[in-house]
Short mmCIF file of C-alpha atoms in Angstrom, two decimals:
data_model
loop_
_atom_site.label_atom_id
_atom_site.label_comp_id
_atom_site.label_asym_id
_atom_site.label_seq_id
_atom_site.Cartn_x
_atom_site.Cartn_y
_atom_site.Cartn_z
CA MET H 1343 19.74 -132.91 21.06
CA PRO H 1344 22.16 -135.43 19.55
CA ARG H 1345 25.41 -135.72 20.95
CA ASN H 1346 28.56 -137.35 19.55
CA LEU H 1347 31.03 -139.13 20.96
CA ASP H 1348 34.78 -138.04 20.72
CA LEU H 1349 36.41 -140.20 18.02
CA SER H 1350 39.89 -139.39 19.64
CA ALA H 1351 39.17 -140.41 23.30
CA LEU H 1352 37.38 -143.48 21.56
CA ARG H 1353 40.58 -144.38 19.96
CA SER H 1354 42.94 -143.76 22.78
CA PHE H 1355 40.39 -146.20 24.79
CA VAL H 1356 40.62 -148.75 22.29
CA THR H 1357 44.04 -148.57 21.64
CA VAL H 1358 44.83 -148.74 25.77
CA ALA H 1359 42.63 -152.14 25.62
CA ASP H 1360 44.38 -153.40 22.96
CA VAL H 1361 48.18 -152.86 24.28
CA GLY H 1362 46.88 -153.77 28.04
CA GLY H 1363 48.11 -150.28 29.17
CA VAL H 1364 48.32 -146.37 29.26
CA THR H 1365 51.80 -146.12 28.89
CA ARG H 1366 52.15 -148.55 25.95
CA ALA H 1367 49.20 -146.84 24.45
CA ALA H 1368 50.69 -143.44 24.83
CA GLY H 1369 53.64 -144.73 22.54
CA PHE H 1370 51.71 -145.75 20.45
CA LEU H 1371 49.57 -142.72 19.75
CA ASN H 1372 52.07 -140.51 20.23
CA LEU H 1373 50.88 -138.76 23.14
CA THR H 1374 51.71 -138.19 26.63
CA GLN H 1375 50.21 -140.75 29.44
CA SER H 1376 48.33 -137.80 30.98
CA ALA H 1377 46.96 -137.08 27.63
CA VAL H 1378 45.53 -140.59 27.35
CA SER H 1379 44.64 -140.95 30.72
CA MET H 1380 42.57 -137.67 30.16
CA GLN H 1381 40.57 -138.87 27.06
CA ILE H 1382 39.92 -141.82 28.79
CA LYS H 1383 38.30 -139.83 31.71
CA ARG H 1384 36.35 -137.65 29.14
CA LEU H 1385 35.03 -140.47 27.68
CA GLU H 1386 33.82 -142.40 30.84
CA ASP H 1387 32.29 -139.02 31.81
CA SER H 1388 30.64 -138.22 28.38
CA LEU H 1389 29.26 -141.95 28.79
CA GLY H 1390 28.36 -141.98 32.66
CA GLN H 1391 29.91 -145.48 32.53
CA THR H 1392 33.49 -146.58 34.33
CA LEU H 1393 35.19 -148.43 31.58
CA PHE H 1394 38.05 -150.00 32.85
CA LEU H 1395 38.61 -151.75 36.38
CA ARG H 1396 41.01 -149.43 38.29
CA ALA H 1397 41.22 -151.41 41.70
CA ALA H 1398 42.21 -154.94 39.59
CA ARG H 1399 46.20 -155.56 40.06
CA LYS H 1400 46.70 -155.97 36.03
CA LEU H 1401 44.10 -153.48 33.66
CA ALA H 1402 41.11 -154.83 33.11
CA LEU H 1403 37.95 -153.45 31.21
CA SER H 1404 34.69 -153.46 32.88
CA SER H 1405 31.61 -154.86 31.04
CA GLU H 1406 30.20 -151.87 30.17
CA GLY H 1407 34.31 -151.44 28.78
CA GLU H 1408 34.17 -154.91 26.72
CA GLN H 1409 30.93 -153.56 25.01
CA LEU H 1410 32.03 -150.52 24.04
CA LEU H 1411 35.23 -151.89 22.73
CA SER H 1412 33.41 -153.97 20.22
CA TYR H 1413 31.37 -150.80 19.01
CA GLY H 1414 34.47 -148.77 19.36
CA ARG H 1415 36.63 -151.00 16.75
CA ARG H 1416 33.81 -150.60 14.09
CA MET H 1417 33.38 -147.14 14.73
CA LEU H 1418 37.27 -146.34 13.91
CA ALA H 1419 37.87 -148.51 11.49
CA LEU H 1420 34.80 -147.08 9.56
CA ASN H 1421 36.12 -143.67 10.21
CA ASP H 1422 39.62 -144.58 8.75
CA GLU H 1423 38.11 -145.95 5.74
CA VAL H 1424 35.93 -143.01 5.05
CA LEU H 1425 39.37 -140.75 5.31
CA SER H 1426 41.33 -143.25 3.40
CA ARG H 1427 38.70 -143.15 0.27
CA PHE H 1428 38.00 -139.63 0.35
CA GLY H 1429 41.07 -138.45 1.80
CA ALA H 1430 44.01 -136.40 -0.15
CA GLY H 1431 47.33 -138.33 0.05
CA GLY H 1432 46.33 -141.61 1.50
CA HIS H 1433 48.96 -143.97 1.59
CA GLU H 1434 49.00 -146.87 -0.56
CA GLY H 1435 51.20 -149.84 -2.24
CA GLU H 1436 53.01 -152.56 -0.47
CA LEU H 1437 55.01 -153.04 2.62
CA ARG H 1438 57.39 -156.32 2.49
CA LEU H 1439 58.16 -157.86 6.03
CA GLY H 1440 60.13 -160.58 6.74
CA VAL H 1441 60.29 -162.00 10.55
CA PRO H 1442 61.24 -165.69 11.70
CA HIS H 1443 58.30 -168.30 12.07
CA ASP H 1444 59.10 -168.42 15.87
CA ILE H 1445 59.05 -164.95 16.64
CA ILE H 1446 55.84 -164.08 14.71
CA TYR H 1447 53.36 -164.93 17.82
CA PRO H 1448 52.28 -163.07 19.60
CA ALA H 1449 53.27 -159.74 18.57
CA ILE H 1450 53.02 -160.07 14.32
CA PRO H 1451 49.28 -160.17 14.32
CA GLY H 1452 48.53 -157.08 16.27
CA ILE H 1453 51.21 -154.94 14.49
CA LEU H 1454 49.57 -156.22 10.69
CA LYS H 1455 46.26 -155.29 12.14
CA ARG H 1456 47.13 -151.64 13.33
CA LEU H 1457 48.97 -151.19 10.32
CA ALA H 1458 45.57 -151.84 8.38
CA GLN H 1459 43.28 -149.88 10.48
CA VAL H 1460 45.53 -146.79 10.10
CA TYR H 1461 46.33 -147.58 6.32
CA PRO H 1462 44.04 -149.52 4.97
CA ARG H 1463 45.11 -149.03 1.30
CA VAL H 1464 49.00 -150.57 1.96
CA ARG H 1465 48.76 -154.06 1.63
CA VAL H 1466 51.57 -155.64 3.75
CA ASN H 1467 52.82 -158.86 2.79
CA LEU H 1468 54.32 -161.33 5.49
CA VAL H 1469 57.36 -163.54 4.56
CA SER H 1470 57.93 -166.22 7.48
CA SER H 1471 61.33 -168.35 6.99
CA PHE H 1472 64.34 -168.73 9.02
CA THR H 1473 66.78 -166.00 9.26
CA LEU H 1474 69.30 -167.27 6.89
CA LEU H 1475 67.13 -167.47 4.08
CA LEU H 1476 65.44 -164.16 5.25
CA LYS H 1477 69.09 -162.41 4.91
CA GLU H 1478 69.43 -163.65 1.60
CA GLY H 1479 66.19 -162.21 0.33
CA PHE H 1480 66.91 -158.70 2.33
CA ALA H 1481 70.37 -158.43 0.29
CA ARG H 1482 67.68 -158.76 -2.95
CA GLY H 1483 66.05 -156.27 -1.65
CA GLU H 1484 62.70 -158.34 -1.21
CA PHE H 1485 62.14 -156.71 2.23
CA ASP H 1486 61.22 -153.14 3.48
CA ALA H 1487 61.98 -154.37 6.87
CA MET H 1488 63.33 -157.31 8.42
CA VAL H 1489 63.51 -159.05 11.74
CA THR H 1490 66.14 -161.72 12.62
CA THR H 1491 67.27 -163.89 15.26
CA GLU H 1492 71.08 -164.34 15.57
CA GLU H 1493 73.94 -164.88 17.43
CA HIS H 1494 76.37 -162.70 15.87
CA PRO H 1495 74.21 -159.85 14.18
CA ASP H 1496 75.55 -157.63 11.15
CA ARG H 1497 76.75 -154.15 11.77
CA THR H 1498 73.96 -152.74 10.24
CA ALA H 1499 71.69 -154.46 12.73
CA GLU H 1500 69.52 -152.78 15.08
CA VAL H 1501 70.19 -155.21 18.03
CA LEU H 1502 66.20 -154.86 19.85
CA SER H 1503 66.94 -157.77 22.86
CA SER H 1504 69.14 -160.50 23.86
CA ARG H 1505 67.01 -164.15 25.10
CA GLY H 1506 68.21 -167.15 26.15
CA LEU H 1507 68.26 -170.30 24.00
CA ILE H 1508 66.53 -173.67 25.44
CA TRP H 1509 66.36 -177.25 24.73
CA ALA H 1510 62.52 -178.14 24.24
CA GLY H 1511 61.09 -181.51 23.67
CA ALA H 1512 57.23 -182.92 24.37
CA PRO H 1513 55.53 -181.89 27.82
CA ASP H 1514 55.99 -185.16 29.97
CA GLY H 1515 58.52 -186.33 26.72
CA LEU H 1516 61.49 -188.69 27.94
CA VAL H 1517 63.50 -188.68 24.46
CA TRP H 1518 66.06 -186.22 25.93
CA GLN H 1519 67.37 -189.47 27.73
CA ARG H 1520 67.80 -191.36 24.50
CA ARG H 1521 71.97 -191.88 23.29
CA PRO H 1522 72.07 -190.99 20.52
CA LEU H 1523 70.25 -187.77 21.50
CA ARG H 1524 67.51 -187.15 18.46
CA LEU H 1525 67.29 -183.75 16.95
CA GLY H 1526 64.46 -181.75 15.07
CA PHE H 1527 65.48 -179.01 13.37
CA LYS H 1528 65.16 -177.67 9.76
CA ASP H 1529 68.43 -177.55 7.47
CA THR H 1530 68.95 -173.99 7.22
CA CYS H 1531 67.58 -173.62 11.19
CA ILE H 1532 70.14 -170.74 12.48
CA PHE H 1533 69.85 -172.76 15.89
CA ARG H 1534 71.24 -176.30 14.75
CA PRO H 1535 75.00 -175.92 14.45
CA ALA H 1536 75.02 -174.10 17.98
CA ALA H 1537 73.18 -177.25 19.64
CA GLN H 1538 75.44 -179.72 17.75
CA ALA H 1539 78.35 -177.75 18.91
CA ALA H 1540 77.11 -177.88 22.30
CA LEU H 1541 76.36 -181.47 22.19
CA ASP H 1542 80.05 -182.28 20.76
CA ALA H 1543 81.70 -180.27 23.73
CA ALA H 1544 79.51 -182.34 25.97
CA GLY H 1545 80.30 -185.36 24.70
CA ILE H 1546 76.75 -186.32 24.33
CA PRO H 1547 76.34 -188.63 20.87
CA TRP H 1548 73.35 -187.24 18.82
CA GLU H 1549 71.44 -187.92 15.29
CA MET H 1550 68.82 -186.00 13.07
CA ALA H 1551 65.34 -187.46 13.15
CA THR H 1552 64.12 -184.84 10.77
CA GLY H 1553 65.51 -183.15 7.57
CA GLY H 1554 64.63 -180.74 4.84
CA GLU H 1555 62.84 -177.69 5.20
CA SER H 1556 59.52 -178.55 6.80
CA GLU H 1557 58.76 -176.53 10.22
CA GLN H 1558 55.55 -178.71 10.70
CA ALA H 1559 57.49 -182.08 10.15
CA VAL H 1560 60.04 -180.63 13.00
CA GLU H 1561 56.77 -179.66 15.46
CA ALA H 1562 55.15 -182.96 14.66
CA THR H 1563 58.30 -184.87 15.77
CA VAL H 1564 59.12 -183.02 19.04
CA ALA H 1565 55.33 -183.01 19.67
CA ALA H 1566 55.47 -186.90 19.42
CA ASP H 1567 58.29 -187.31 22.03
CA LEU H 1568 60.75 -188.17 19.08
CA ALA H 1569 63.25 -185.57 19.12
CA VAL H 1570 64.12 -182.44 21.32
CA THR H 1571 64.64 -179.08 19.42
CA VAL H 1572 66.35 -175.67 20.48
CA ARG H 1573 64.15 -172.28 20.90
CA MET H 1574 64.28 -168.96 22.20
CA GLU H 1575 62.67 -168.65 25.84
CA GLY H 1576 59.23 -167.28 25.33
CA THR H 1577 58.73 -168.82 22.03
CA LEU H 1578 57.37 -172.60 22.40
CA THR H 1579 54.53 -173.75 20.59
CA GLU H 1580 51.83 -175.77 21.30
CA GLY H 1581 53.09 -179.31 21.96
CA MET H 1582 56.26 -178.01 23.08
CA ALA H 1583 58.12 -177.75 27.01
CA PRO H 1584 61.07 -176.34 28.31
CA ILE H 1585 63.79 -179.30 29.13
CA ARG H 1586 64.73 -178.70 32.36
CA PRO H 1587 68.41 -178.02 33.36
CA GLU H 1588 68.79 -180.90 35.48
CA ALA H 1589 68.21 -183.11 32.43
CA GLY H 1590 71.80 -182.52 32.01
CA LEU H 1591 71.68 -181.38 28.17
CA PRO H 1592 74.78 -178.32 27.59
CA ALA H 1593 73.72 -174.51 28.26
CA LEU H 1594 73.36 -172.72 24.80
CA GLY H 1595 73.64 -169.12 25.82
CA ARG H 1596 71.70 -166.73 24.30
CA THR H 1597 70.93 -164.74 20.94
CA SER H 1598 69.60 -161.79 19.90
CA ILE H 1599 66.45 -160.47 18.06
CA CYS H 1600 67.59 -157.73 15.65
CA LEU H 1601 65.66 -155.10 12.97
CA TYR H 1602 66.98 -154.20 9.83
CA PRO H 1603 65.47 -151.41 8.13
CA GLY H 1604 65.02 -151.75 4.47
CA GLY H 1605 66.34 -148.51 2.29
CA ALA H 1606 63.40 -148.41 -0.59
CA ARG H 1607 60.29 -147.18 1.14
CA ARG H 1608 61.17 -144.56 3.78
CA ASP H 1609 57.53 -143.18 4.63
CA GLU H 1610 55.54 -142.51 7.92
CA VAL H 1611 53.76 -146.25 6.89
CA SER H 1612 57.20 -147.93 7.24
CA ASP H 1613 58.12 -145.34 10.22
CA MET H 1614 55.27 -146.87 11.98
CA LEU H 1615 56.09 -150.33 11.29
CA LEU H 1616 59.42 -150.26 12.57
CA SER H 1617 58.20 -148.36 15.60
CA GLU H 1618 55.82 -151.08 16.34
CA LEU H 1619 58.73 -153.92 15.83
CA ARG H 1620 60.82 -151.89 18.05
CA ARG H 1621 58.21 -151.78 20.66
CA ALA H 1622 57.28 -155.24 20.33
CA TYR H 1623 60.75 -156.71 20.72
CA SER H 1624 62.55 -154.62 23.00
CA ALA H 1625 60.75 -155.74 26.13
#
């Protein structure tokens, strides 16, 4: 007699694998941690396979779990597509999100993927720029939600977390020793005034090595060891490395990651987006 997989249990399994833990998965699924664990156990019992290596220090998939993950994603995607196409009241339209370029990774790709899986008929438009430009667009009503990095948030901002600012240069670079110190920033980078003010207060002369609005130009200049820049902790891109405190560059303080919900669209799609952003950036 043919048997059927429990799609709810399969969705819990895929979510646990994607987010890296039962506790986080429970939040995404709006279930209790014990309910998610029971669904995983029921799925393992029905398949007669161990899907996770529970003895490992970090949650890891077994070889059977890795195989099932590929099948599970395809099955759930097809399930969601069928419900979206034939179900009543499917959400559709456009969702507009603004995020500064330096905090898109690693959180945003996973958030957009999960939104597309649950609401395949909703188009998500991502705009990436610096906070100053994003806030101008937000004031014009261009975004349904916006994440910012700023030292002095507006009163309407929801502060999700606070992170330290660090000097960054090329791995094993030496340009930080030069005087005047060469700086790489876009003209509208919100970290630029803070870096210049800190250098002035420390009596360290500086000059700009870049100009304009090309972030690729800034990253290339820094990676070539022709300038230093400023980034938040945990957001360095390839070709950058933190400059050690013993290098003598002044401390830069901290900045906040903030969330601004827009008022134009308030439904379960935007609620899911806001919930995902809060989880991603509150850590």
